[in-house]
Amino acid sequence: MNTAKLKVLYEKLPEGIKVIFSPIIRHGMTGNKVFMEQYEELVTADSLSEEERQNMQFSKLKELCIFAYENTLYYKNIFDKVGFDPYEFSSFEEFTNKVPVLEKADVLKNYDEINCSSITGDYPASTGGSSGTRLVVNNSKECFYKENAFLCHHYLKIGYNIRSSKVAYFGGMGDTLISASPLYNMMRYNSKLINAETVGKVVKSLNSYKPQYIQGLPSAIYYFCRLLNEGNYKLKIQLKGIIFASENIYPEQRIFVEKILGCRALAHYGHTERAVFGEEIPGDDPVPRYRFNPLYGYTEIDPTDSCIIGTGFINKKMPLLRYKTDDTAILSGGSGGYIIEGHRTAAMVGRNGERTSSASFAHMDSTFDYIDKFQFEQYKPGYITVYIVPKKSLSKSELQRIKKIFEDKFMHNMEVELQIVKEVKLTARGKFALLIQHMKD
């Protein structure tokens, strides 16, 4: 039985039995052929020269282009139209000069033609992303294992081992303050329910569970550390590291978190579309700097607006070639690497100080197929305005259902006001921001 089927069976088991079976499934997630081959390739690449790694990257790019041409109608038509020969091109420059940039709107417009029908056993992942528009990305089953290989390889830098390390996760998950996730050897702490009244329970749980790593949204971990400091709480554990995910990291937040928790943090950059994987370069500078892993994809920086353009290698079910993101990357001096900035930034503040990251709204259900775009604006704790640009006229019941989804996401710690608008607000530079936050941290 494969790992995917084991995971389905696992979810139906009683909680006590899950603890017994979790190590078996966890081993299947990291001990299977796809994971091992990808991980070993990454280890091998570590000892290669820059030129050798680029040659590997180009081989993967050519393989993907040929696959996309032979298996998707969209790329067959595009390549023929622009005169790009996937079998004969000989440089990255020829690829970027001929193949047009792919915007999110292009993916939505040509959705069926971009998906590869010959690959089965795929699984969907949805994103509202920083654009406020829902996109469902279909991933091949191998994609899950390859992604894990890249994550494990990167976080080994701070000693993290997916098979054995104990983790405490901070983020907006579920509807309870504390919940166990034996499959991932993890205890989850719901940032939407953490405040001055509940932080004591979280501290007691952490001291009992004794995690080796804390993982989660930077805004959630930062807020938890503020509560520790303000309430004079002490963690009686020795952490090995902090794993930041899904949001921008601010230097002052990082310095404070590392001071309170007594260990170093590490981060990565990625997204649901699986087009790019950025690995933070370890160093003393609190501003994270990233290198893009050349085995994950081919990454470009748009010279006109510094936006990241990614061609991902790991998902052939829905290949995205030269996919343009809303995040920007600026080449850094000093230690090198890129400084990445985007729209997954500030958190929304609940009535009792709870933090809900805008990253919590990256994954929305099919109800949001009725919505072209949405955007948040906040002036005070516990109150949020949601601007909605509908695709069609929405009935009263549809609006009530949409409002309930937002209220549930906020764990009912936020009063939600929906406003139907013709267009969302833009920044002074004409950019879209998912959250317009007027409150100061």
Short mmCIF file of C-alpha atoms in Angstrom, two decimals:
data_model
loop_
_atom_site.label_atom_id
_atom_site.label_comp_id
_atom_site.label_asym_id
_atom_site.label_seq_id
_atom_site.Cartn_x
_atom_site.Cartn_y
_atom_site.Cartn_z
CA MET A 1 0.00 0.00 0.00
CA ASN A 2 1.42 3.42 -0.96
CA THR A 3 1.89 6.32 1.44
CA ALA A 4 -1.10 8.29 0.11
CA LYS A 5 -3.47 5.39 0.85
CA LEU A 6 -1.88 4.88 4.25
CA LYS A 7 -2.52 8.56 5.08
CA VAL A 8 -6.21 8.19 4.16
CA LEU A 9 -6.46 5.12 6.39
CA TYR A 10 -4.55 6.93 9.13
CA GLU A 11 -7.10 9.76 9.31
CA LYS A 12 -9.86 7.22 10.09
CA LEU A 13 -8.00 5.67 13.04
CA PRO A 14 -8.69 6.47 16.72
CA GLU A 15 -6.21 8.95 18.21
CA GLY A 16 -4.45 6.33 20.32
CA ILE A 17 -3.87 4.04 17.35
CA LYS A 18 -2.57 6.97 15.27
CA VAL A 19 0.40 7.28 17.64
CA ILE A 20 1.37 3.67 16.90
CA PHE A 21 1.09 3.92 13.12
CA SER A 22 2.57 7.43 12.71
CA PRO A 23 6.26 6.37 12.60
CA ILE A 24 5.46 3.82 9.87
CA ILE A 25 3.73 6.40 7.65
CA ARG A 26 6.34 9.04 8.43
CA HIS A 27 9.02 6.62 7.29
CA GLY A 28 7.01 5.99 4.11
CA MET A 29 7.02 9.74 3.43
CA THR A 30 10.81 9.91 3.56
CA GLY A 31 11.95 6.36 2.81
CA ASN A 32 10.24 5.89 -0.55
CA LYS A 33 12.12 5.81 -3.86
CA VAL A 34 11.05 9.28 -5.06
CA PHE A 35 12.12 11.01 -1.83
CA MET A 36 15.40 9.13 -1.59
CA GLU A 37 16.42 9.78 -5.19
CA GLN A 38 15.68 13.50 -4.86
CA TYR A 39 17.45 13.77 -1.51
CA GLU A 40 20.54 11.92 -2.76
CA GLU A 41 20.66 14.18 -5.81
CA LEU A 42 20.66 17.22 -3.52
CA VAL A 43 23.47 15.79 -1.40
CA THR A 44 25.48 15.02 -4.53
CA ALA A 45 24.93 18.55 -5.87
CA ASP A 46 26.40 20.02 -2.67
CA SER A 47 29.84 18.77 -3.69
CA LEU A 48 29.64 19.91 -7.32
CA SER A 49 31.01 23.08 -8.86
CA GLU A 50 28.70 25.94 -9.82
CA GLU A 51 29.15 25.04 -13.49
CA GLU A 52 28.21 21.41 -12.85
CA ARG A 53 25.07 22.45 -10.96
CA GLN A 54 24.07 24.75 -13.81
CA ASN A 55 24.49 21.88 -16.26
CA MET A 56 22.17 19.75 -14.10
CA GLN A 57 19.69 22.62 -14.00
CA PHE A 58 19.75 23.05 -17.78
CA SER A 59 19.20 19.32 -18.33
CA LYS A 60 16.15 19.45 -16.07
CA LEU A 61 14.85 22.56 -17.85
CA LYS A 62 15.15 20.90 -21.26
CA GLU A 63 13.48 17.73 -19.98
CA LEU A 64 10.57 19.79 -18.62
CA CYS A 65 10.18 21.79 -21.85
CA ILE A 66 10.05 18.62 -23.93
CA PHE A 67 7.55 17.07 -21.53
CA ALA A 68 5.33 20.18 -21.56
CA TYR A 69 5.45 20.36 -25.36
CA GLU A 70 4.51 16.68 -25.79
CA ASN A 71 1.90 16.48 -23.03
CA THR A 72 0.06 19.81 -22.76
CA LEU A 73 -1.92 21.65 -25.41
CA TYR A 74 -1.04 25.06 -24.01
CA TYR A 75 2.74 24.73 -24.33
CA LYS A 76 2.47 22.93 -27.68
CA ASN A 77 0.61 25.94 -29.06
CA ILE A 78 2.82 28.53 -27.35
CA PHE A 79 6.11 26.95 -28.42
CA ASP A 80 4.93 26.58 -32.02
CA LYS A 81 3.66 30.16 -32.07
CA VAL A 82 6.92 31.73 -30.86
CA GLY A 83 9.21 29.32 -32.74
CA PHE A 84 10.76 27.72 -29.66
CA ASP A 85 12.17 24.22 -30.24
CA PRO A 86 12.30 22.35 -26.91
CA TYR A 87 14.50 19.63 -28.42
CA GLU A 88 17.18 21.92 -29.84
CA PHE A 89 17.49 25.01 -27.62
CA SER A 90 20.95 25.31 -26.14
CA SER A 91 20.91 28.05 -23.48
CA PHE A 92 18.89 29.62 -20.68
CA GLU A 93 18.89 32.85 -22.69
CA GLU A 94 17.19 31.20 -25.66
CA PHE A 95 14.50 29.88 -23.29
CA THR A 96 13.83 33.26 -21.67
CA ASN A 97 14.02 35.21 -24.94
CA LYS A 98 11.41 33.07 -26.69
CA VAL A 99 9.05 31.59 -24.08
CA PRO A 100 6.64 34.27 -22.77
CA VAL A 101 6.10 35.01 -19.09
CA LEU A 102 3.11 33.21 -17.57
CA GLU A 103 0.85 35.33 -15.34
CA LYS A 104 -1.68 33.95 -12.88
CA ALA A 105 -4.46 35.27 -15.13
CA ASP A 106 -2.98 33.21 -18.00
CA VAL A 107 -3.10 30.07 -15.86
CA LEU A 108 -6.75 30.66 -14.94
CA LYS A 109 -7.67 31.37 -18.57
CA ASN A 110 -5.86 28.29 -19.96
CA TYR A 111 -6.31 26.00 -16.97
CA ASP A 112 -7.30 22.77 -18.73
CA GLU A 113 -4.72 23.18 -21.49
CA ILE A 114 -1.88 23.63 -18.97
CA ASN A 115 -2.80 20.51 -16.97
CA CYS A 116 -1.35 17.23 -18.16
CA SER A 117 -4.13 14.65 -18.53
CA SER A 118 -1.72 11.70 -18.87
CA ILE A 119 -0.60 12.03 -15.23
CA THR A 120 -3.02 10.51 -12.72
CA GLY A 121 -3.01 10.18 -8.95
CA ASP A 122 -2.61 13.91 -8.48
CA TYR A 123 -3.83 16.03 -5.56
CA PRO A 124 -5.08 19.64 -5.54
CA ALA A 125 -3.71 22.56 -3.53
CA SER A 126 -5.46 25.91 -3.60
CA THR A 127 -4.06 29.35 -3.09
CA GLY A 128 -5.52 32.82 -2.78
CA GLY A 129 -1.93 33.91 -2.53
CA SER A 130 -1.05 37.55 -2.44
CA SER A 131 -3.35 38.34 -5.37
CA GLY A 132 -6.62 37.61 -3.57
CA THR A 133 -7.71 35.39 -6.48
CA ARG A 134 -8.16 31.65 -5.89
CA LEU A 135 -6.12 29.22 -7.97
CA VAL A 136 -6.21 25.43 -7.64
CA VAL A 137 -2.85 23.84 -8.47
CA ASN A 138 -2.89 20.15 -9.36
CA ASN A 139 0.23 18.40 -8.08
CA SER A 140 1.60 15.03 -9.16
CA LYS A 141 1.96 12.52 -6.33
CA GLU A 142 5.76 12.63 -6.72
CA CYS A 143 5.65 16.38 -6.04
CA PHE A 144 4.84 15.83 -2.34
CA TYR A 145 7.87 13.61 -1.77
CA LYS A 146 10.24 15.82 -3.76
CA GLU A 147 9.13 18.91 -1.87
CA ASN A 148 9.80 17.13 1.42
CA ALA A 149 13.26 16.18 0.19
CA PHE A 150 14.14 19.83 -0.46
CA LEU A 151 12.78 20.86 2.95
CA CYS A 152 14.64 18.11 4.80
CA HIS A 153 17.88 18.86 2.98
CA HIS A 154 17.63 22.58 3.82
CA TYR A 155 16.67 22.27 7.50
CA LEU A 156 19.35 19.69 8.18
CA LYS A 157 21.51 22.84 8.51
CA ILE A 158 20.03 23.27 12.00
CA GLY A 159 19.86 19.53 12.72
CA TYR A 160 16.18 19.00 11.92
CA ASN A 161 15.20 15.44 10.98
CA ILE A 162 11.64 14.88 9.75
CA ARG A 163 11.67 11.28 10.98
CA SER A 164 12.63 11.93 14.57
CA SER A 165 12.62 15.62 15.56
CA LYS A 166 9.84 16.81 17.89
CA VAL A 167 8.20 20.02 16.70
CA ALA A 168 5.86 22.64 18.16
CA TYR A 169 3.94 24.41 15.39
CA PHE A 170 2.49 27.92 15.79
CA GLY A 171 -0.15 28.94 13.24
CA GLY A 172 -3.87 29.24 12.62
CA MET A 173 -4.80 25.58 12.43
CA GLY A 174 -8.01 23.88 13.59
CA ASP A 175 -10.51 25.04 16.16
CA THR A 176 -8.74 24.14 19.41
CA LEU A 177 -5.92 25.87 21.28
CA ILE A 178 -3.66 22.80 21.43
CA SER A 179 -3.82 19.67 19.31
CA ALA A 180 -1.50 16.74 18.66
CA SER A 181 -0.35 15.68 15.19
CA PRO A 182 1.42 12.32 15.68
CA LEU A 183 1.94 11.85 11.95
CA TYR A 184 4.36 14.80 11.89
CA ASN A 185 5.69 14.27 15.45
CA MET A 186 4.18 17.65 16.18
CA MET A 187 2.08 19.56 18.70
CA ARG A 188 0.05 22.38 17.15
CA TYR A 189 -0.64 25.68 18.94
CA ASN A 190 -3.40 27.78 17.39
CA SER A 191 -2.21 31.37 17.05
CA LYS A 192 -5.80 32.54 16.54
CA LEU A 193 -6.60 31.47 20.11
CA ILE A 194 -3.36 32.48 21.84
CA ASN A 195 -3.65 35.60 23.98
CA ALA A 196 -2.74 36.85 27.47
CA GLU A 197 -5.44 34.60 28.99
CA THR A 198 -4.39 31.37 27.23
CA VAL A 199 -0.59 31.68 26.98
CA GLY A 200 -0.11 29.99 30.35
CA LYS A 201 -1.71 26.79 29.01
CA VAL A 202 0.60 26.91 25.99
CA VAL A 203 3.69 27.28 28.19
CA LYS A 204 2.61 24.37 30.39
CA SER A 205 2.04 22.20 27.33
CA LEU A 206 5.42 23.10 25.80
CA ASN A 207 7.27 22.36 29.02
CA SER A 208 5.57 18.97 29.17
CA TYR A 209 5.95 18.10 25.47
CA LYS A 210 9.60 19.27 25.28
CA PRO A 211 9.89 20.00 21.53
CA GLN A 212 13.29 20.35 19.90
CA TYR A 213 12.10 22.88 17.32
CA ILE A 214 9.47 25.59 17.07
CA GLN A 215 8.01 26.03 13.59
CA GLY A 216 5.39 28.36 12.16
CA LEU A 217 4.41 31.82 11.01
CA PRO A 218 6.92 34.49 12.11
CA SER A 219 4.11 36.79 13.25
CA ALA A 220 2.59 34.02 15.39
CA ILE A 221 5.91 33.03 16.99
CA TYR A 222 6.81 36.68 17.58
CA TYR A 223 3.50 37.39 19.29
CA PHE A 224 3.89 34.30 21.47
CA CYS A 225 7.37 35.50 22.51
CA ARG A 226 5.95 38.92 23.37
CA LEU A 227 3.40 37.26 25.64
CA LEU A 228 6.18 35.23 27.27
CA ASN A 229 8.19 38.37 27.92
CA GLU A 230 5.27 40.50 29.14
CA GLY A 231 3.95 37.75 31.41
CA ASN A 232 7.40 36.77 32.67
CA TYR A 233 6.83 33.15 31.60
CA LYS A 234 9.77 30.74 31.36
CA LEU A 235 10.16 27.82 29.00
CA LYS A 236 11.97 24.93 30.70
CA ILE A 237 13.20 23.44 27.44
CA GLN A 238 16.34 23.72 25.34
CA LEU A 239 15.35 24.32 21.72
CA LYS A 240 17.67 23.43 18.83
CA GLY A 241 16.16 25.85 16.34
CA ILE A 242 13.27 27.86 14.95
CA ILE A 243 11.77 27.21 11.53
CA PHE A 244 10.04 30.23 9.99
CA ALA A 245 7.53 29.67 7.17
CA SER A 246 5.00 31.42 4.89
CA GLU A 247 5.58 35.08 5.80
CA ASN A 248 8.12 37.84 5.44
CA ILE A 249 10.55 38.06 8.35
CA TYR A 250 11.28 41.43 9.94
CA PRO A 251 14.76 41.91 11.50
CA GLU A 252 13.46 43.28 14.81
CA GLN A 253 11.05 40.34 15.15
CA ARG A 254 13.79 37.82 14.40
CA ILE A 255 16.21 39.35 16.92
CA PHE A 256 13.53 39.35 19.62
CA VAL A 257 12.38 35.77 18.94
CA GLU A 258 15.93 34.37 18.91
CA LYS A 259 16.68 36.19 22.16
CA ILE A 260 13.56 34.95 23.97
CA LEU A 261 13.79 31.35 22.71
CA GLY A 262 17.58 31.13 22.96
CA CYS A 263 18.35 29.63 19.55
CA ARG A 264 18.83 30.47 15.89
CA ALA A 265 16.10 30.62 13.24
CA LEU A 266 16.13 29.47 9.63
CA ALA A 267 13.62 30.04 6.85
CA HIS A 268 12.78 29.09 3.28
CA TYR A 269 10.75 30.69 0.52
CA GLY A 270 8.22 28.76 -1.56
CA HIS A 271 4.62 28.77 -2.67
CA THR A 272 1.73 26.52 -3.65
CA GLU A 273 2.51 26.81 -7.36
CA ARG A 274 5.78 24.88 -6.80
CA ALA A 275 7.74 27.10 -9.19
CA VAL A 276 10.58 28.26 -6.93
CA PHE A 277 12.34 27.23 -3.72
CA GLY A 278 14.51 29.74 -1.88
CA GLU A 279 16.81 28.61 0.92
CA GLU A 280 17.93 31.08 3.55
CA ILE A 281 21.69 31.42 3.73
CA PRO A 282 22.72 30.98 7.40
CA GLY A 283 24.49 34.03 8.80
CA ASP A 284 24.53 36.72 11.46
CA ASP A 285 22.46 39.30 9.57
CA PRO A 286 18.85 39.36 10.87
CA VAL A 287 17.63 40.20 7.35
CA PRO A 288 17.19 36.80 5.61
CA ARG A 289 19.03 36.29 2.36
CA TYR A 290 18.07 33.47 0.03
CA ARG A 291 19.62 31.39 -2.72
CA PHE A 292 17.32 29.67 -5.20
CA ASN A 293 17.94 25.94 -5.41
CA PRO A 294 18.80 25.18 -9.07
CA LEU A 295 17.54 21.59 -8.84
CA TYR A 296 14.05 22.75 -7.86
CA GLY A 297 13.62 25.09 -10.80
CA TYR A 298 15.00 27.86 -12.96
CA THR A 299 14.53 31.23 -11.29
CA GLU A 300 14.70 34.67 -12.91
CA ILE A 301 14.29 38.19 -11.58
CA ASP A 302 12.26 40.50 -13.81
CA PRO A 303 14.53 43.47 -14.62
CA THR A 304 11.59 45.88 -14.83
CA ASP A 305 9.98 45.33 -11.42
CA SER A 306 12.23 42.77 -9.61
CA CYS A 307 9.39 40.21 -9.43
CA ILE A 308 10.40 36.56 -9.13
CA ILE A 309 9.76 34.41 -12.19
CA GLY A 310 9.97 30.67 -11.60
CA THR A 311 9.99 27.53 -13.74
CA GLY A 312 9.44 24.61 -11.39
CA PHE A 313 10.82 21.14 -12.15
CA ILE A 314 9.03 18.99 -9.57
CA ASN A 315 5.38 19.14 -10.71
CA LYS A 316 4.73 17.79 -14.19
CA LYS A 317 1.00 17.43 -13.63
CA MET A 318 0.63 21.20 -13.99
CA PRO A 319 3.94 22.54 -15.35
CA LEU A 320 4.38 26.28 -14.87
CA LEU A 321 7.08 27.73 -17.12
CA ARG A 322 8.26 31.29 -16.47
CA TYR A 323 5.50 31.81 -13.89
CA LYS A 324 5.56 35.36 -12.52
CA THR A 325 4.90 35.85 -8.81
CA ASP A 326 3.99 39.04 -6.94
CA ASP A 327 7.05 38.70 -4.69
CA THR A 328 10.22 40.64 -5.41
CA ALA A 329 13.88 39.74 -4.96
CA ILE A 330 16.78 42.18 -4.73
CA LEU A 331 20.37 40.95 -5.04
CA SER A 332 22.18 41.67 -1.80
CA GLY A 333 25.74 42.71 -1.25
CA GLY A 334 27.91 41.42 1.56
CA SER A 335 27.00 37.80 2.25
CA GLY A 336 25.27 37.54 -1.14
CA GLY A 337 21.92 36.02 -1.93
CA TYR A 338 18.59 37.73 -2.49
CA ILE A 339 16.40 39.72 -0.13
CA ILE A 340 12.80 38.69 -0.83
CA GLU A 341 9.82 40.90 -0.16
CA GLY A 342 6.18 40.20 -0.79
CA HIS A 343 2.61 40.67 0.36
CA ARG A 344 2.56 37.95 3.04
CA THR A 345 3.47 40.50 5.64
CA ALA A 346 1.49 41.94 8.53
CA ALA A 347 -0.94 40.02 10.70
CA MET A 348 -4.55 40.88 11.51
CA VAL A 349 -5.27 41.48 15.19
CA GLY A 350 -8.23 39.93 17.02
CA ARG A 351 -10.21 41.53 19.84
CA ASN A 352 -7.97 39.94 22.51
CA GLY A 353 -4.71 40.49 20.65
CA GLU A 354 -4.75 37.20 18.73
CA ARG A 355 -2.74 37.26 15.49
CA THR A 356 -4.12 35.84 12.23
CA SER A 357 -1.67 35.88 9.35
CA SER A 358 -2.82 36.79 5.87
CA ALA A 359 -1.07 33.54 4.90
CA SER A 360 -3.99 31.74 6.61
CA PHE A 361 -6.14 32.82 3.68
CA ALA A 362 -3.91 31.34 0.98
CA HIS A 363 -6.07 28.21 0.91
CA MET A 364 -9.78 28.86 0.32
CA ASP A 365 -12.58 26.48 -0.64
CA SER A 366 -14.72 26.38 -3.80
CA THR A 367 -17.11 29.00 -2.42
CA PHE A 368 -14.48 31.52 -3.52
CA ASP A 369 -14.95 30.54 -7.14
CA TYR A 370 -17.66 33.23 -7.06
CA ILE A 371 -15.07 35.85 -6.13
CA ASP A 372 -12.66 37.54 -8.50
CA LYS A 373 -10.59 39.22 -5.76
CA PHE A 374 -10.74 39.99 -2.04
CA GLN A 375 -8.77 42.30 0.25
CA PHE A 376 -8.57 43.10 3.98
CA GLU A 377 -8.34 46.47 5.72
CA GLN A 378 -7.98 46.97 9.48
CA TYR A 379 -7.96 50.06 11.71
CA LYS A 380 -8.47 48.57 15.21
CA PRO A 381 -8.31 45.20 17.00
CA GLY A 382 -11.24 42.85 16.51
CA TYR A 383 -12.67 44.63 13.45
CA ILE A 384 -11.85 43.88 9.82
CA THR A 385 -13.30 45.04 6.52
CA VAL A 386 -13.23 42.57 3.65
CA TYR A 387 -13.56 44.06 0.18
CA ILE A 388 -14.95 41.62 -2.38
CA VAL A 389 -14.92 41.90 -6.15
CA PRO A 390 -17.51 39.30 -7.22
CA LYS A 391 -17.53 37.45 -10.54
CA LYS A 392 -21.33 37.59 -10.52
CA SER A 393 -24.13 39.05 -8.48
CA LEU A 394 -24.08 37.31 -5.09
CA SER A 395 -27.28 36.34 -3.28
CA LYS A 396 -27.87 37.09 0.38
CA SER A 397 -27.28 33.43 1.30
CA GLU A 398 -24.01 33.34 -0.66
CA LEU A 399 -22.79 36.48 1.11
CA GLN A 400 -23.72 34.99 4.47
CA ARG A 401 -21.79 31.81 3.63
CA ILE A 402 -18.73 33.82 2.59
CA LYS A 403 -18.91 35.91 5.75
CA LYS A 404 -19.15 32.75 7.88
CA ILE A 405 -16.03 31.33 6.19
CA PHE A 406 -14.07 34.45 7.13
CA GLU A 407 -15.47 34.45 10.68
CA ASP A 408 -14.52 30.79 11.10
CA LYS A 409 -11.01 31.51 9.81
CA PHE A 410 -10.71 34.21 12.49
CA MET A 411 -12.05 31.78 15.15
CA HIS A 412 -14.82 34.39 15.81
CA ASN A 413 -12.27 36.76 17.37
CA MET A 414 -12.96 39.32 14.67
CA GLU A 415 -16.07 41.25 13.64
CA VAL A 416 -16.19 40.94 9.85
CA GLU A 417 -17.75 43.52 7.56
CA LEU A 418 -18.16 42.57 3.89
CA GLN A 419 -18.15 45.30 1.26
CA ILE A 420 -18.88 44.59 -2.40
CA VAL A 421 -16.63 46.77 -4.56
CA LYS A 422 -15.83 47.11 -8.24
CA GLU A 423 -12.09 47.01 -7.62
CA VAL A 424 -9.68 46.54 -4.71
CA LYS A 425 -7.40 49.29 -3.42
CA LEU A 426 -3.84 49.67 -4.71
CA THR A 427 -0.75 51.08 -3.05
CA ALA A 428 0.80 54.41 -4.05
CA ARG A 429 3.03 52.41 -6.43
CA GLY A 430 0.01 50.78 -8.03
CA LYS A 431 0.59 47.39 -6.35
CA PHE A 432 -2.00 45.11 -4.79
CA ALA A 433 -1.75 44.30 -1.07
CA LEU A 434 -3.87 41.53 0.41
CA LEU A 435 -3.93 43.33 3.77
CA ILE A 436 -4.00 47.08 4.30
CA GLN A 437 -2.97 47.29 7.95
CA HIS A 438 -3.28 50.71 9.64
CA MET A 439 -2.39 49.40 13.11
CA LYS A 440 1.17 49.64 14.37
CA ASP A 441 2.72 46.54 15.95
#
